[in-house]
Each structure stands twice: as structure tokens, then as C-alpha cells.
CSV table of C-alpha atoms in Angstrom, one decimal:
chain,number,residue,atom,x,y,z
A,21,MET,CA,-9.6,-0.4,-20.4
A,22,LYS,CA,-10.2,0.0,-16.4
A,23,LEU,CA,-7.8,0.0,-13.6
A,24,GLU,CA,-9.1,-2.2,-10.8
A,25,GLY,CA,-8.5,0.3,-7.8
A,26,ILE,CA,-5.7,0.2,-5.7
A,27,HIS,CA,-2.8,-2.6,-6.5
A,28,HIS,CA,-0.5,-1.5,-4.0
A,29,ILE,CA,0.5,1.4,-1.3
A,30,THR,CA,4.3,1.7,-0.6
A,31,GLY,CA,5.6,3.9,2.6
A,32,ILE,CA,8.4,4.3,4.0
A,33,THR,CA,9.9,2.9,7.7
A,34,GLY,CA,13.1,3.6,10.1
A,35,ASP,CA,12.0,0.9,11.9
A,36,ALA,CA,11.4,-2.5,10.2
A,37,PRO,CA,11.0,-5.1,13.2
A,38,ARG,CA,8.5,-2.6,14.9
A,39,ASN,CA,6.7,-2.2,11.5
A,40,VAL,CA,6.2,-6.3,11.5
A,41,GLU,CA,4.8,-5.8,14.9
A,42,PHE,CA,2.5,-3.4,13.9
A,43,TYR,CA,1.0,-4.5,10.6
A,44,ALA,CA,1.0,-8.0,11.1
A,45,GLY,CA,1.3,-8.3,14.6
A,46,VAL,CA,-1.2,-5.6,15.7
A,47,LEU,CA,-3.5,-5.2,12.3
A,48,GLY,CA,-3.6,-8.7,11.9
A,49,LEU,CA,-2.1,-8.3,8.5
A,50,ARG,CA,-0.4,-11.4,7.1
A,51,LEU,CA,3.7,-10.7,6.1
A,52,VAL,CA,3.7,-12.1,2.3
A,53,LYS,CA,6.8,-11.1,1.3
A,54,LYS,CA,9.7,-9.9,2.5
A,55,SER,CA,12.3,-8.2,-0.1
A,56,VAL,CA,14.1,-5.7,-1.0
A,57,ASN,CA,14.0,-2.7,-2.9
A,58,GLN,CA,15.0,-3.3,-6.3
A,59,ASP,CA,16.1,0.3,-6.8
A,60,ASP,CA,18.4,-0.2,-3.7
A,61,PRO,CA,18.3,-3.8,-2.8
A,62,THR,CA,20.3,-2.8,0.6
A,63,VAL,CA,16.7,-1.7,1.8
A,64,TYR,CA,14.1,-4.0,2.9
A,65,HIS,CA,10.9,-4.5,0.7
A,66,LEU,CA,8.4,-5.9,2.9
A,67,PHE,CA,4.9,-6.5,1.7
A,68,TYR,CA,1.9,-7.3,4.2
A,69,ALA,CA,-1.9,-7.9,2.5
A,70,ASP,CA,-4.7,-10.8,3.0
A,71,GLU,CA,-3.7,-14.5,3.4
A,72,LYS,CA,-3.0,-14.9,-0.5
A,73,GLY,CA,-0.9,-11.3,-1.0
A,74,SER,CA,-3.9,-10.0,-3.0
A,75,ALA,CA,-3.8,-7.0,-5.0
A,76,GLY,CA,-5.7,-4.4,-3.1
A,77,SER,CA,-5.0,-5.5,0.2
A,78,ASP,CA,-0.7,-4.9,0.2
A,79,ILE,CA,0.5,-2.1,2.1
A,80,THR,CA,4.7,-2.2,1.4
A,81,PHE,CA,7.0,-0.9,3.3
A,82,PHE,CA,11.0,0.2,2.1
A,83,GLU,CA,13.2,0.4,5.4
A,84,TYR,CA,15.5,3.1,5.5
A,85,PRO,CA,17.2,2.2,9.4
A,86,ASP,CA,16.9,5.1,11.8
A,87,VAL,CA,15.4,7.6,9.1
A,88,PRO,CA,13.9,10.3,10.9
A,89,LYS,CA,10.5,11.2,11.1
A,90,GLY,CA,8.9,13.2,8.0
A,91,ARG,CA,5.3,14.6,7.8
A,92,ALA,CA,2.5,15.2,5.3
A,93,GLY,CA,2.6,18.1,2.7
A,94,ALA,CA,0.8,19.5,-0.6
A,95,GLY,CA,1.9,16.5,-3.1
A,96,MET,CA,1.2,13.9,-0.5
A,97,VAL,CA,-1.0,11.1,0.6
A,98,TYR,CA,-1.5,11.3,4.2
A,99,ARG,CA,-4.0,8.6,4.8
A,100,VAL,CA,-5.3,5.0,4.0
A,101,VAL,CA,-7.9,4.2,4.6
A,102,TRP,CA,-9.1,0.1,5.0
A,103,ARG,CA,-12.5,-1.7,5.5
A,104,VAL,CA,-14.0,-3.5,7.7
A,105,ALA,CA,-17.4,-5.2,8.1
A,106,SER,CA,-19.2,-3.4,10.7
A,107,GLU,CA,-19.7,-1.0,13.2
A,108,GLU,CA,-18.9,-4.1,15.9
A,109,ALA,CA,-15.9,-4.6,13.9
A,110,LEU,CA,-14.9,-0.8,14.2
A,111,GLY,CA,-15.5,-1.5,18.4
A,112,PHE,CA,-13.2,-4.3,18.9
A,113,TRP,CA,-10.6,-2.5,16.9
A,114,LYS,CA,-10.9,0.2,19.0
A,115,ALA,CA,-10.5,-1.8,21.9
A,116,ARG,CA,-7.5,-3.7,20.6
A,117,LEU,CA,-5.4,-0.7,19.7
A,118,SER,CA,-6.3,0.9,23.0
A,119,ALA,CA,-5.1,-2.4,24.7
A,120,LYS,CA,-1.8,-2.3,22.7
A,121,ARG,CA,-1.6,1.4,23.8
A,122,VAL,CA,-2.6,3.5,20.1
A,123,GLU,CA,-4.9,5.8,20.5
A,124,SER,CA,-7.6,6.1,18.2
A,125,ASP,CA,-10.8,8.4,17.4
A,126,LYS,CA,-14.0,6.8,16.5
A,127,ALA,CA,-16.9,8.3,15.1
A,128,PRO,CA,-20.2,6.8,13.5
A,129,GLY,CA,-18.4,4.7,10.7
A,130,SER,CA,-15.0,5.1,11.0
A,131,LEU,CA,-12.0,4.9,13.3
A,132,THR,CA,-8.9,6.7,12.5
A,133,PHE,CA,-5.5,6.0,14.5
A,134,GLU,CA,-1.6,6.4,13.6
A,135,ASP,CA,1.0,3.9,12.8
A,136,PRO,CA,4.2,4.0,15.2
A,137,GLU,CA,5.9,6.3,12.8
A,138,GLY,CA,2.9,8.7,12.4
A,139,LEU,CA,1.3,7.3,9.5
A,140,GLU,CA,-2.6,8.4,9.7
A,141,LEU,CA,-4.5,4.9,9.2
A,142,GLN,CA,-8.7,4.6,8.9
A,143,LEU,CA,-10.9,1.7,9.2
A,144,VAL,CA,-14.7,2.8,7.5
A,145,VAL,CA,-17.7,0.0,7.5
A,146,ASP,CA,-18.0,-1.3,4.5
A,147,GLU,CA,-20.7,-0.6,2.2
A,148,GLY,CA,-19.6,-1.9,-1.4
A,149,ASP,CA,-19.9,-5.4,-3.0
A,150,ASP,CA,-16.2,-6.0,-3.5
A,151,ALA,CA,-15.0,-9.1,-1.9
A,152,PRO,CA,-13.2,-9.0,1.2
A,153,LEU,CA,-9.9,-9.8,1.2
A,154,MET,CA,-8.7,-10.9,4.9
A,155,ALA,CA,-5.5,-12.8,6.9
A,156,ASP,CA,-5.7,-15.0,9.6
A,157,HIS,CA,-4.3,-13.9,12.9
A,158,PRO,CA,-5.3,-15.5,16.1
A,159,GLU,CA,-6.3,-12.9,18.0
A,160,VAL,CA,-8.2,-11.1,15.3
A,161,PRO,CA,-11.6,-12.8,14.4
A,162,ALA,CA,-12.8,-13.1,10.8
A,163,ASP,CA,-15.9,-11.2,11.1
A,164,PHE,CA,-13.7,-8.0,12.1
A,165,ALA,CA,-10.3,-8.3,10.4
A,166,LEU,CA,-9.7,-5.6,7.5
A,167,ARG,CA,-11.0,-6.1,4.1
A,168,GLY,CA,-8.8,-4.2,1.8
A,169,PHE,CA,-8.6,-0.8,0.5
A,170,ASP,CA,-10.8,1.5,0.5
A,171,GLY,CA,-9.0,4.4,-0.7
A,172,VAL,CA,-6.3,7.2,-0.1
A,173,ARG,CA,-6.7,10.8,0.9
A,174,THR,CA,-4.2,12.8,-0.7
A,175,PHE,CA,-2.8,16.9,0.4
A,176,ALA,CA,-3.6,18.9,-3.0
A,177,SER,CA,-3.3,22.9,-2.9
A,178,ASP,CA,-5.1,23.0,-6.9
A,179,PRO,CA,-6.5,19.6,-7.5
A,180,SER,CA,-8.2,20.5,-10.7
A,181,MET,CA,-5.0,20.2,-12.2
A,182,SER,CA,-5.4,16.4,-11.9
A,183,ALA,CA,-8.7,16.1,-13.3
A,184,ASN,CA,-7.5,15.8,-16.7
A,185,LEU,CA,-5.4,13.1,-16.0
A,186,LEU,CA,-7.5,11.3,-13.7
A,187,GLY,CA,-10.5,11.3,-15.3
A,188,GLU,CA,-9.7,11.3,-19.3
A,189,THR,CA,-6.4,9.6,-19.1
A,190,LEU,CA,-7.2,6.8,-16.1
A,191,GLY,CA,-11.0,6.3,-16.6
A,192,PHE,CA,-11.4,7.6,-12.8
A,193,SER,CA,-15.0,8.4,-12.4
A,194,GLY,CA,-15.6,11.8,-10.3
A,195,THR,CA,-18.1,13.9,-8.2
A,196,SER,CA,-16.2,17.1,-8.2
A,197,ASP,CA,-12.2,18.0,-8.9
A,198,SER,CA,-11.1,16.8,-5.2
A,199,ALA,CA,-13.3,13.5,-4.9
A,200,TRP,CA,-12.4,10.6,-7.4
A,201,MET,CA,-13.0,6.6,-8.1
A,202,SER,CA,-11.1,4.2,-9.9
A,203,ARG,CA,-13.5,1.2,-10.6
A,204,GLY,CA,-13.2,-2.0,-13.0
A,205,ASP,CA,-14.8,-5.5,-13.0
A,206,THR,CA,-14.2,-6.5,-9.7
A,207,ARG,CA,-12.8,-4.0,-7.5
A,208,GLY,CA,-12.6,-0.2,-6.8
A,209,SER,CA,-10.8,2.4,-4.8
A,210,PHE,CA,-11.4,6.1,-3.8
A,211,TYR,CA,-8.6,9.1,-4.6
A,212,VAL,CA,-9.7,11.9,-2.6
A,213,TYR,CA,-7.9,15.8,-2.3
A,214,ASP,CA,-7.9,17.5,1.1
A,215,GLU,CA,-6.4,21.3,2.0
A,216,PRO,CA,-2.7,21.1,2.4
A,217,PRO,CA,-1.4,22.2,6.0
A,218,THR,CA,0.9,25.0,5.6
A,219,LYS,CA,4.3,22.9,6.3
A,220,PRO,CA,5.9,21.7,3.2
A,221,GLY,CA,6.0,17.9,3.1
A,222,LEU,CA,9.2,16.0,4.2
A,223,SER,CA,9.7,12.6,3.0
A,224,GLY,CA,10.7,10.4,6.3
A,225,GLY,CA,9.3,7.7,8.4
A,226,GLY,CA,5.6,7.3,8.2
A,227,THR,CA,5.2,8.8,5.2
A,228,ILE,CA,4.1,7.3,1.7
A,229,HIS,CA,6.7,6.9,-1.2
A,230,HIS,CA,3.9,5.8,-4.2
A,231,VAL,CA,0.1,4.6,-4.9
A,232,ALA,CA,0.0,1.9,-7.4
A,233,TRP,CA,-2.8,1.0,-9.3
A,234,ALA,CA,-4.3,-2.2,-10.6
A,235,CYS,CA,-4.2,-3.2,-14.1
A,236,GLN,CA,-4.9,-6.2,-16.4
A,237,MET,CA,-1.3,-7.8,-17.5
A,238,ASP,CA,-2.0,-7.6,-20.9
A,239,GLU,CA,-3.2,-4.0,-20.8
A,240,HIS,CA,0.0,-2.7,-19.4
A,241,GLU,CA,1.8,-2.0,-22.7
A,242,SER,CA,-1.7,0.3,-23.9
A,243,TRP,CA,-1.8,1.6,-20.3
A,244,ARG,CA,1.7,3.2,-20.7
A,245,ALA,CA,1.1,4.1,-24.1
A,246,ARG,CA,-1.9,5.9,-23.0
A,247,VAL,CA,-0.2,8.4,-19.8
A,248,ALA,CA,2.6,9.1,-22.0
A,249,GLU,CA,0.3,10.8,-24.1
A,250,VAL,CA,0.0,13.5,-21.4
A,251,ALA,CA,2.9,13.0,-18.7
A,252,GLY,CA,6.1,11.6,-18.0
A,253,VAL,CA,6.4,7.8,-17.8
A,254,THR,CA,9.5,5.1,-17.4
A,255,PRO,CA,9.4,1.6,-19.4
A,256,VAL,CA,8.0,-1.3,-18.2
A,257,ILE,CA,9.8,-2.1,-15.0
A,258,ASP,CA,9.9,-5.8,-14.1
A,259,ARG,CA,9.3,-6.3,-10.6
A,260,TYR,CA,9.5,-9.9,-10.8
A,261,TYR,CA,5.7,-10.4,-8.8
A,262,PHE,CA,3.8,-8.1,-10.7
A,263,LYS,CA,5.4,-5.8,-13.8
A,264,SER,CA,5.3,-1.7,-13.6
A,265,ILE,CA,5.3,1.9,-15.1
A,266,TYR,CA,5.7,5.5,-12.7
A,267,PHE,CA,4.7,8.5,-13.3
A,268,ARG,CA,3.3,11.7,-11.2
A,269,GLU,CA,0.0,13.0,-11.2
A,270,PRO,CA,-0.2,16.7,-11.7
A,271,SER,CA,-0.9,16.8,-7.6
A,272,GLY,CA,2.5,15.7,-7.0
A,273,VAL,CA,2.3,12.3,-6.1
A,274,LEU,CA,4.1,9.1,-7.6
A,275,PHE,CA,2.2,7.2,-9.6
A,276,GLU,CA,2.2,3.5,-10.1
A,277,ILE,CA,0.4,1.2,-12.3
A,278,ALA,CA,1.2,-2.7,-11.7
A,279,THR,CA,-0.1,-5.6,-13.2
A,280,LEU,CA,-2.3,-8.0,-11.4
A,281,GLY,CA,0.2,-10.8,-11.6
A,282,PRO,CA,2.1,-13.1,-11.6
A,283,GLY,CA,1.9,-12.6,-8.1
A,284,PHE,CA,4.1,-13.5,-4.6
A,285,ALA,CA,3.6,-17.0,-4.9
A,286,VAL,CA,5.8,-17.3,-8.0
A,287,ASP,CA,8.8,-17.9,-6.0
A,288,GLU,CA,7.8,-19.8,-2.5
A,289,PRO,CA,4.7,-22.1,-1.9
A,290,GLN,CA,1.8,-20.5,-0.4
A,291,GLU,CA,1.8,-21.2,2.9
A,292,SER,CA,4.9,-20.6,3.6
A,293,LEU,CA,5.0,-16.4,1.8
A,294,GLY,CA,6.9,-14.0,3.8
A,295,GLU,CA,8.9,-16.6,6.1
A,296,LYS,CA,12.7,-16.1,3.8
A,297,LEU,CA,14.2,-13.2,2.3
A,298,ALA,CA,12.9,-13.6,-1.2
A,299,LEU,CA,15.2,-12.2,-3.9
A,300,PRO,CA,14.4,-12.4,-7.4
A,301,PRO,CA,16.7,-14.0,-9.4
A,302,ASP,CA,18.6,-11.0,-10.8
A,303,TYR,CA,19.4,-10.3,-7.1
A,304,GLU,CA,19.7,-14.1,-5.7
A,305,HIS,CA,23.7,-13.5,-6.6
A,306,LEU,CA,24.0,-10.8,-3.7
A,307,ARG,CA,21.7,-13.2,-1.0
A,308,GLU,CA,24.9,-13.8,1.3
A,309,LYS,CA,25.9,-9.7,1.4
A,310,LEU,CA,22.6,-9.0,1.7
A,311,GLU,CA,21.7,-11.3,4.9
A,312,GLY,CA,24.5,-9.5,6.8
A,313,VAL,CA,23.3,-6.1,6.3
A,314,LEU,CA,19.7,-6.4,6.1
A,315,THR,CA,18.0,-5.8,10.1
A,316,PRO,CA,17.0,-9.0,11.1
A,317,LEU,CA,13.2,-9.7,11.4
A,318,PRO,CA,11.0,-11.8,13.7
A,319,ASN,CA,8.3,-14.0,12.1
A,320,PRO,CA,4.7,-12.9,12.8
A,321,ARG,CA,3.5,-16.5,12.4
């Protein structure tokens, strides 16, 4: 069995309308699902991805309105890295971000900046062969669009603690205890550790809640059994759009293994993904209540 790189990355926001404007409006991703946190349905769960809602391109956010800004520390992901096609694409994004009053730092092959709540983001020139996962946006030419995740960077005081789980259990390949790659038959993503800051981490706006890794649907139970041999892991949870298990890797980051299906088009047409509040069947009876308490959001399309 092989994991197919990152499935999705989930963060926390205190301002859903501003979050939509940045990720769909500025970065050009598609809001493919406007749903709720299934563990707390009074909270939005927003999903941004490529045009089809593909795993490998999907950054998601729980909205806790007005939650204070957090900070990344040991045991937390602090940077999300996307691929773009070229140095010319990096130049386009530097100019676009500047026009939107977003500061950025350009270096050969990369561009680093923050979202409105301080989450660190990076674009890097794509040097691999994975299929590009791109959204359509009227202001972002296809040649410059984000092409899916390259990986994430994490703070850890002792990365060697995680080596056995990453390498032996999850099948990541590593060049050292601090740099790993999850590579399946079609996609791959890196997972890298860096020295943490002296201040402890604080969950809040602009921080990452968990990282999900992608697996084939018929292998999910086998992955759970494998993880259970070395770590505490949840039962399989049916999230309707995919099935999930959760566990913490030894350095502290919350991991999920999520299935590559059935996908976001299971309950609404592909052409209108993300336009209406989508509720899994077990939550449909709450629609009237939830539509009265959830923050009104713009339709980015």
C-alpha cells in the first residue's frame, strides 16, 4: 500500500468572508464545498481546491468567528507549499499579491507570503511530473495558476521521534530524520521538519489543525490496522465526501488518512460546487437552524 501524498490540509479562521475572498478571490482557488464541521455543525467547514475538487489541491478551514490569531510552535505545521509552473508564474503572483497589498518575499524558485491571519504560504516552481490540479479564475491565466500541493513544513524539537511511524508505518521515504516524501502511483507530497521557535504554539486563526494523507478507498481499513499497531487511532469516520481516520504522529501533528472518494460531487453538480450550503444527510434536519447562525458568505463565482 502507498499513500498518494496530501489529500487535504485543514486550518482555522476567525473570519470566513475574508477567508473566501483571499483563497478564492486572490489565490484563484475554487470554493468547492460550503459545509459544516461535522464534530461541531454550528461551525463552517470551507473547502477550496482545483476545478474538480481534487485531493492534492484542497485546503479547508473551520470558521470560529472572531477566534484570536494563533501562532505555530513545536508540533504544528507552519507552512503550506503549492506548486506553480515557472519563474514567470512567481513573478505574476508577486505582482498580484502586491496589488492586493499582500507582502511577499521572492527568491529563486519560490515566493513566500502570509494569508490575512498570518498562515505562512509558499509557491515553488513545479519540478515534478504530477498532473497539475488547477482552478479557473478570470484574473489568473492557466499558465500561472496554483497546481496543487507540494508539501508542508512543520516545527519539531526532535524529528527522530517520528521516523519509525513515517518510514515503517506510513511508507514515507526520507533522506534524513527531518525530510520525508509520501509518494504513491499518481501523486506525492513532502513533509519536512524545522527547528521550532522558542515560544510555544497556540491554536487559533491562521494555524493548521491537521494534515490528511490520501489512500485508495479499498485500502482504508488496512491503513487503520497498520497505524493501530503503533499509535492510538480513531475508528473509521464517514465524512460523506470521504472516509477518515485520525491519529497524532509522535512530533505532535494531527494526521488524517482520507479516502480518494466518493468526492464532492456526490451531493451537488460539478458545475455548481460550493454555491449552496451542503449538508451530509445526517445533518440535513439542522439546515434551517444552521442557515440562521452561520456567517453569510459571498459566492466567489
